XYZ file of C-alpha atoms in Angstrom:
334
model
C 113.572 98.457 96.318
C 111.301 98.425 93.247
C 108.706 96.203 92.251
C 108.686 94.250 89.233
C 106.026 94.678 86.647
C 103.210 91.988 85.377
C 100.535 92.198 82.875
C 97.056 92.077 84.368
C 95.261 89.354 82.304
C 95.706 88.803 78.633
C 94.251 92.424 78.092
C 95.066 94.525 81.117
C 97.583 96.894 81.518
C 101.229 96.508 82.782
C 101.055 96.968 86.938
C 103.315 96.730 89.836
C 103.585 93.092 90.943
C 101.799 94.371 94.427
C 99.086 96.908 94.445
C 97.941 99.204 97.156
C 94.459 98.839 98.597
C 93.527 102.644 99.836
C 90.455 101.799 101.497
C 91.817 102.073 105.241
C 93.008 105.523 104.766
C 89.605 106.710 104.817
C 88.175 105.554 108.382
C 87.001 102.268 107.816
C 89.438 100.903 110.298
C 88.881 103.705 112.869
C 90.057 107.512 112.550
C 92.632 108.304 109.559
C 95.341 110.214 109.847
C 95.660 112.355 106.573
C 99.204 113.263 106.446
C 100.322 109.412 107.143
C 97.977 108.302 104.215
C 99.577 111.005 102.166
C 103.096 109.963 103.050
C 102.249 106.024 102.508
C 100.731 107.142 99.231
C 104.364 108.582 98.135
C 106.099 105.830 99.758
C 104.000 103.444 97.709
C 104.827 105.024 94.320
C 108.662 105.413 95.232
C 108.842 101.675 95.680
C 107.378 101.425 92.285
C 103.858 100.543 93.257
C 101.767 101.414 90.369
C 98.150 100.210 91.233
C 96.365 101.937 93.544
C 92.562 100.718 94.102
C 89.748 102.581 95.546
C 85.990 102.653 95.448
C 84.134 105.935 95.148
C 82.181 105.271 98.322
C 85.240 104.653 100.463
C 84.628 107.459 103.033
C 81.865 109.103 100.907
C 84.585 110.298 98.081
C 87.357 111.301 101.054
C 89.501 108.416 99.481
C 88.939 109.720 95.820
C 89.802 113.060 96.959
C 92.860 111.835 99.162
C 94.460 110.228 96.334
C 93.932 113.137 93.736
C 95.931 114.981 96.263
C 98.614 112.440 96.494
C 99.143 112.175 92.887
C 99.017 116.067 91.937
C 102.163 116.499 90.107
C 102.987 112.809 89.468
C 102.931 111.817 85.369
C 99.561 110.309 84.760
C 101.434 107.422 83.056
C 103.344 106.735 86.131
C 100.159 104.776 87.989
C 97.015 102.664 87.224
C 93.744 103.642 89.147
C 91.347 100.723 89.754
C 87.781 102.071 90.785
C 84.907 100.521 92.287
C 81.325 101.838 91.904
C 77.876 101.408 92.052
C 77.403 101.043 96.107
C 74.893 103.618 97.841
C 75.732 105.594 101.088
C 73.355 107.653 103.158
C 74.250 110.561 105.236
C 74.681 108.571 108.251
C 77.334 106.235 106.516
C 74.738 103.316 106.156
C 74.418 101.400 103.170
C 71.861 101.396 100.797
C 72.009 98.845 98.092
C 73.552 99.386 94.236
C 72.577 101.535 91.286
C 73.926 100.148 88.360
C 71.459 101.845 85.986
C 73.660 103.220 83.046
C 72.800 107.162 83.928
C 73.991 106.092 87.213
C 77.359 104.604 86.158
C 77.912 107.685 83.895
C 77.289 109.955 86.868
C 79.760 107.808 89.144
C 82.355 108.106 86.637
C 82.098 111.803 86.089
C 82.395 112.354 89.958
C 85.259 109.817 90.234
C 87.083 111.726 87.283
C 86.469 115.031 89.106
C 87.629 113.928 92.444
C 90.542 112.127 91.360
C 91.454 115.019 88.960
C 92.366 112.767 85.981
C 91.014 112.189 82.409
C 90.520 108.508 82.662
C 90.292 105.548 85.068
C 92.248 102.726 84.439
C 90.276 100.036 85.618
C 86.619 100.792 86.169
C 84.572 98.084 88.058
C 81.174 97.547 89.747
C 81.621 96.846 93.244
C 78.952 94.132 93.303
C 76.721 92.398 91.036
C 73.763 91.708 93.091
C 71.267 88.858 91.971
C 68.941 90.115 89.192
C 71.668 92.310 87.817
C 71.724 92.639 83.957
C 75.175 92.044 83.592
C 75.165 92.515 80.000
C 73.778 96.098 80.363
C 76.248 97.210 83.067
C 79.106 95.846 80.840
C 77.719 97.233 77.785
C 77.771 100.646 79.629
C 81.272 100.187 80.464
C 82.273 99.157 76.978
C 80.673 102.636 75.882
C 82.757 104.519 78.495
C 85.962 102.510 77.371
C 85.025 103.301 73.428
C 84.680 107.292 74.556
C 88.178 107.036 76.416
C 86.836 107.528 80.011
C 87.682 104.088 80.761
C 90.784 102.079 79.650
C 89.824 98.713 80.992
C 86.676 96.806 82.386
C 87.101 95.145 85.560
C 84.820 92.632 87.997
C 84.554 92.476 91.517
C 83.344 89.524 93.676
C 81.536 87.649 91.012
C 81.318 83.998 90.104
C 82.032 81.753 87.255
C 78.532 82.226 85.422
C 78.512 86.061 85.557
C 82.404 86.344 84.745
C 81.683 84.450 81.268
C 78.251 86.634 80.746
C 80.632 89.706 81.109
C 83.689 88.731 79.089
C 81.275 87.700 76.120
C 80.217 91.468 75.947
C 83.416 92.967 76.075
C 87.041 91.978 77.186
C 87.488 91.953 81.153
C 91.134 92.491 82.355
C 90.567 91.180 86.104
C 88.283 90.087 88.645
C 88.992 91.809 92.080
C 88.277 89.119 94.885
C 89.066 88.077 98.339
C 92.017 85.344 98.351
C 94.128 84.869 101.047
C 94.872 81.635 103.424
C 91.504 81.768 105.304
C 89.577 82.994 102.243
C 90.525 80.413 99.427
C 86.689 80.026 97.828
C 88.298 81.047 94.235
C 90.324 78.013 93.838
C 87.996 75.246 93.018
C 85.954 76.899 90.138
C 86.580 80.737 89.735
C 90.191 80.651 89.332
C 90.399 77.841 86.741
C 87.838 79.767 84.615
C 89.651 82.931 85.126
C 92.859 81.224 83.645
C 90.954 79.740 80.791
C 89.456 83.277 79.780
C 93.013 85.006 80.011
C 91.309 87.069 83.218
C 93.558 88.229 86.202
C 93.328 88.309 89.762
C 93.588 91.655 92.147
C 93.543 89.892 95.437
C 92.198 92.143 98.393
C 92.092 90.712 101.833
C 95.746 88.911 101.513
C 95.565 89.922 105.306
C 91.913 89.222 105.927
C 91.371 93.049 107.323
C 94.562 92.499 109.633
C 93.469 89.379 111.084
C 96.560 87.267 109.778
C 98.623 89.989 109.941
C 100.420 88.870 113.088
C 99.648 92.790 114.585
C 95.737 92.285 115.474
C 95.534 91.443 119.122
C 91.744 90.877 119.390
C 90.037 94.111 119.880
C 88.838 97.111 117.417
C 87.981 100.725 118.275
C 85.215 102.858 117.407
C 84.779 103.291 113.870
C 86.341 99.978 112.752
C 84.135 98.397 110.727
C 85.547 94.715 111.903
C 83.523 95.078 115.065
C 80.572 93.574 112.516
C 82.822 90.942 110.793
C 81.972 87.244 112.105
C 85.731 86.250 111.790
C 86.535 89.133 114.532
C 84.027 88.034 117.209
C 83.893 85.816 120.219
C 85.113 82.269 119.835
C 85.521 82.858 116.178
C 88.105 85.427 116.992
C 89.846 82.889 119.435
C 90.120 80.477 117.033
C 91.509 82.381 114.457
C 94.168 83.991 116.470
C 94.911 80.222 117.310
C 95.933 79.926 113.195
C 97.727 83.077 113.159
C 100.100 81.681 116.063
C 100.729 78.592 114.172
C 101.747 80.552 111.019
C 103.759 82.792 113.323
C 106.002 79.645 114.110
C 106.461 78.875 110.664
C 107.273 82.549 109.627
C 109.664 82.885 112.670
C 111.594 79.559 111.598
C 111.880 81.319 108.102
C 113.007 84.482 109.209
C 110.187 86.364 107.817
C 106.918 88.297 109.877
C 103.338 86.751 109.665
C 102.423 89.305 107.614
C 104.901 88.320 105.149
C 104.341 84.966 105.389
C 100.588 85.418 104.559
C 101.408 87.989 101.359
C 104.134 85.807 100.128
C 101.800 82.592 99.969
C 99.323 84.648 98.000
C 101.988 85.940 95.554
C 103.067 82.405 95.430
C 100.093 81.310 93.626
C 100.469 82.621 90.110
C 101.695 85.416 88.097
C 98.398 86.412 87.401
C 97.754 87.167 90.847
C 98.184 90.492 91.935
C 98.013 90.933 95.964
C 96.401 94.459 97.158
C 98.000 95.480 100.223
C 95.788 97.460 102.318
C 98.535 99.326 104.304
C 97.678 103.010 105.858
C 101.126 103.285 107.350
C 104.733 103.670 105.973
C 106.142 100.870 108.541
C 103.224 98.338 107.393
C 103.712 99.589 103.848
C 107.322 98.305 104.174
C 106.559 95.295 105.768
C 104.327 94.135 103.256
C 106.859 95.349 100.170
C 109.279 92.712 102.185
C 107.072 90.060 100.861
C 107.962 90.680 97.310
C 111.438 89.663 97.553
C 110.475 86.373 99.463
C 110.673 82.963 97.209
C 108.718 80.574 99.295
C 109.928 76.805 98.672
C 107.703 73.883 98.400
C 108.427 72.665 101.969
C 107.580 76.492 103.116
C 104.487 76.300 101.238
C 103.797 72.883 102.588
C 104.562 74.239 106.007
C 102.478 77.375 105.790
C 99.161 75.146 104.754
C 99.652 72.821 107.608
C 99.618 75.778 109.956
C 96.695 77.178 108.369
C 94.738 74.616 106.405
C 92.354 75.503 103.619
C 88.768 75.884 105.357
C 90.108 76.370 108.737
C 89.118 79.833 109.367
C 86.099 80.161 111.754
C 83.249 82.518 110.595
C 82.161 83.898 107.305
C 84.051 86.783 105.833
C 81.380 88.998 105.808
C 78.076 89.654 107.992
C 75.069 87.791 106.390
C 73.703 91.000 104.599
C 76.883 91.757 102.820
C 77.426 87.768 102.082
C 74.091 88.020 100.140
C 75.772 90.701 97.710
C 78.359 88.237 96.793
C 77.799 86.633 93.468
C 80.922 84.970 94.091
C 79.397 82.869 96.915
C 76.076 82.348 95.431
C 76.561 78.888 93.970
C 77.958 77.397 97.043
C 75.422 78.579 99.434
């Protein structure tokens, strides 16, 4: 199969209808397999998946180096790189806040260009904009990098309506990367209408809620899997959420598709301006996810899916409390 293409927002590039989220290839879900990761990246490109999303802090830079290796010899115009920056890590793998000073942004970009072995980044975005951040300064710095040719488009991540409007007043923003799935629908009330008003697209991560609604997760995670600290994967929350998955499984089976395909197709059906990011790190999971691109859900299908997993039904927050505090997108509601 070959994925169709779509324009990312009014000012963004033309990208594949689905994008590949590469975070899991750098150990966030437990040990990573380099050869399988490279094979999965190549399979994604072969299927017409042009948008690859990463962060300079994924695996302490491992993810960017891996992607750079995979893209060696691939024509630069054949793919788009979306890179998040700003998150600080320590040698033990811990998190240390965010550095969004102009000099830090330029330094981060220089390192990403080197690790990815490219001359420009297609979409460059701060990973988070904590309370008190001078949004205008951050976007102004990115605008200078666009003007210099090192960045093609500016994106945002996990920010709310006020911040989106402030950013867009400084420079065109092509997309907002934000969690959106059957069990994370917080963008629908205010954020999504504002994005559509401004002509800003959505790259939706967490479409399977980190595997929670994939139909494959069985209630446990191993060493090195960051889901062990996620409220939705713990105790009574996990049991309640797995019950939702079983309800979704019945709908999916009746439709002749997998649970993961039902969940991804649901996101895909929410608008042509929404590009699902598939977080596959194995070829079989990628193939399953790509199968959702050919699924057209009818109004009855959509209604059955939403009956199985009603809006707001998920148990537990989508991040631990400390990480939730960094989400500008959640600030007004909290």
